[in-house]
mmCIF file of C-alpha atoms in Angstrom:
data_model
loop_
_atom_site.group_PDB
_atom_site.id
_atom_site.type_symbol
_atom_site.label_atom_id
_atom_site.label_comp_id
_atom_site.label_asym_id
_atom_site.label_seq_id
_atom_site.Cartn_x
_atom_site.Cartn_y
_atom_site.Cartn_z
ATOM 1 C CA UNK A 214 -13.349 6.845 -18.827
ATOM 2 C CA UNK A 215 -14.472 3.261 -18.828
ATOM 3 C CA UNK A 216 -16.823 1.653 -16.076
ATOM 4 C CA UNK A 217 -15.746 -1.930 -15.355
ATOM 5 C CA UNK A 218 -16.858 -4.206 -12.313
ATOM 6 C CA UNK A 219 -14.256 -5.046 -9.672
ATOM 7 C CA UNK A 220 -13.885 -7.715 -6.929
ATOM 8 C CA UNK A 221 -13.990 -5.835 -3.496
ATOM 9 C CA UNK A 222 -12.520 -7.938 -0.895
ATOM 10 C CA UNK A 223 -12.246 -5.734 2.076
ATOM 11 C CA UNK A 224 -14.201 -2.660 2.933
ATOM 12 C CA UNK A 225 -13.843 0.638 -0.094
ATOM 13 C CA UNK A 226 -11.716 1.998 2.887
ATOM 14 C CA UNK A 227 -8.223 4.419 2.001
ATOM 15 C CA UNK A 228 -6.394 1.127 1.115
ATOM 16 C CA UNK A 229 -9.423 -1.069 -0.342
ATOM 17 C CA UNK A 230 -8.512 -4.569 -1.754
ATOM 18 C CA UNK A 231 -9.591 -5.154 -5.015
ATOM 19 C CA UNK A 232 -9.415 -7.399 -7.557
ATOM 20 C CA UNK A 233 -9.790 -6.094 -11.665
ATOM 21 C CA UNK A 234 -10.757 -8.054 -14.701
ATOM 22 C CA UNK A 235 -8.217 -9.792 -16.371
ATOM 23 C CA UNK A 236 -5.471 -9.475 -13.164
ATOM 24 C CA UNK A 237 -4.966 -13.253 -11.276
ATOM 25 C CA UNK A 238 -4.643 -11.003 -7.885
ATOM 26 C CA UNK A 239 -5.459 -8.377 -6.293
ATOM 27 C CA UNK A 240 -3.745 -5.210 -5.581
ATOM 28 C CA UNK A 241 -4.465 -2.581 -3.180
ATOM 29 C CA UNK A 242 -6.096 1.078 -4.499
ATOM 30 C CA UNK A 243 -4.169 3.701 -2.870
ATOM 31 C CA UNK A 244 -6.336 6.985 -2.389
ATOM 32 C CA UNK A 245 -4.626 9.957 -3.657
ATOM 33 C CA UNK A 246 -4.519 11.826 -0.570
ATOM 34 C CA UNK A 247 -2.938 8.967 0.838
ATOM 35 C CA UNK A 248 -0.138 8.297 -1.869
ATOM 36 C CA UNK A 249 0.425 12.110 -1.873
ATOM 37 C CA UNK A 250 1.612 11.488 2.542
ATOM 38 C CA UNK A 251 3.182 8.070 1.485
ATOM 39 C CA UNK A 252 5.353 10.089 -1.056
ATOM 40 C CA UNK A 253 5.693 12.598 1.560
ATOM 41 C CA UNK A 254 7.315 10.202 3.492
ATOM 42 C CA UNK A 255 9.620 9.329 0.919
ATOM 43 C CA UNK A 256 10.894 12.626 1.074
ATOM 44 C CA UNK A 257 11.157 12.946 4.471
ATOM 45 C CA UNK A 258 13.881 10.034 4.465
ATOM 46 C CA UNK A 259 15.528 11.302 1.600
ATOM 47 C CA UNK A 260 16.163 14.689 3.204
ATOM 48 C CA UNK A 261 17.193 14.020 6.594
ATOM 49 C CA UNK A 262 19.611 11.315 3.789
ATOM 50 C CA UNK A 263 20.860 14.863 2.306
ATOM 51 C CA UNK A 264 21.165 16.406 5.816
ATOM 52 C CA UNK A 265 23.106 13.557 6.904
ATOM 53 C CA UNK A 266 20.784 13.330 9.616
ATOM 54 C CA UNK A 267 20.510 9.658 9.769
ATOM 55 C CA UNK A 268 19.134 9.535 13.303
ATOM 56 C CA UNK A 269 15.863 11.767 11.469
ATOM 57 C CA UNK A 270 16.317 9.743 8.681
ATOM 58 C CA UNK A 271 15.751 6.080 10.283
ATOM 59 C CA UNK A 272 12.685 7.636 12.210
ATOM 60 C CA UNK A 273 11.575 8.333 9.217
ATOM 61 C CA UNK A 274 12.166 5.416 7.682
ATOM 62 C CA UNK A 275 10.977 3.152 10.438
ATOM 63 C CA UNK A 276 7.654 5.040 10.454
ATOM 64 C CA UNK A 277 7.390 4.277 6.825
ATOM 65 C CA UNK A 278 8.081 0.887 7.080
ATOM 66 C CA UNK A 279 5.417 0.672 9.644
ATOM 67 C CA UNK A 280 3.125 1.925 7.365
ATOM 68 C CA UNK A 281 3.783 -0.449 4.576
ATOM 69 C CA UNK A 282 3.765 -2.938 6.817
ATOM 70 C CA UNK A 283 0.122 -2.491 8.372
ATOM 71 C CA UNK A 284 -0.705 -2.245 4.615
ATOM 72 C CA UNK A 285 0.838 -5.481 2.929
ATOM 73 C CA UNK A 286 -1.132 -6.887 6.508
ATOM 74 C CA UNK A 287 -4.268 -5.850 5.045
ATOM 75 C CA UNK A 288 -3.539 -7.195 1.806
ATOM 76 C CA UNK A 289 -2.537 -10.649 2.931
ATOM 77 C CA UNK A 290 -5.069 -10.661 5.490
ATOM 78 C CA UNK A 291 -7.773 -10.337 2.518
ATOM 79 C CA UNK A 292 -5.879 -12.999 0.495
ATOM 80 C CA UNK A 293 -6.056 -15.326 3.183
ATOM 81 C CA UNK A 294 -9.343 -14.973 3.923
ATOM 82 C CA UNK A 295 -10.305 -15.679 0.439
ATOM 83 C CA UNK A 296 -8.204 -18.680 -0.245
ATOM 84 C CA UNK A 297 -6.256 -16.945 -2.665
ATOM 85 C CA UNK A 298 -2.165 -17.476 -2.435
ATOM 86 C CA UNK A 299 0.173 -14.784 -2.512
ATOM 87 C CA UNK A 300 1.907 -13.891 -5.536
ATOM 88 C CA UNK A 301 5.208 -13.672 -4.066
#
């Protein structure tokens, strides 16, 4: 294990903003609790997909676009606030 410093631009939250050395922007650190749901998600969609549920499988998927949604949010919302462009 190495100990580095990072740039913390929003609060060490679920979804913290962060900034490493060497990277030109930030990404966002994903707790692994919370990637372990997000993947859950995934799999949600993919089997109402093999169900051929696709009512099941747009509620899904329009839950988990909500998600990723409030998330990039967050992300630009940090950018912006600290003059930094996005890099898309």
């Amino acid at each position: 294990m190495e100990r580095i410093e990072a740039e913390l631009f929003t609060d060490g939250g679920n979804d913290a903003v962060v900034r490493l050395p060497g990277r030109r922007f930030p990404g966002v650190l994903v707790q692994g609790d919370s990637l372990h749901i997000l993947r859950g998600d995934v799999a949600e969609v993919v089997e109402a997909c093999e169900r051929g549920d696709l009512d099941d499988a747009r509620d899904f998927a329009g839950l988990l676009l909500a998600n990723l949604d409030a998330l990039l949010a967050r992300y630009e919302a940090a950018l912006g606030e600290h003059e930094i462009p996005r890099p898309y």
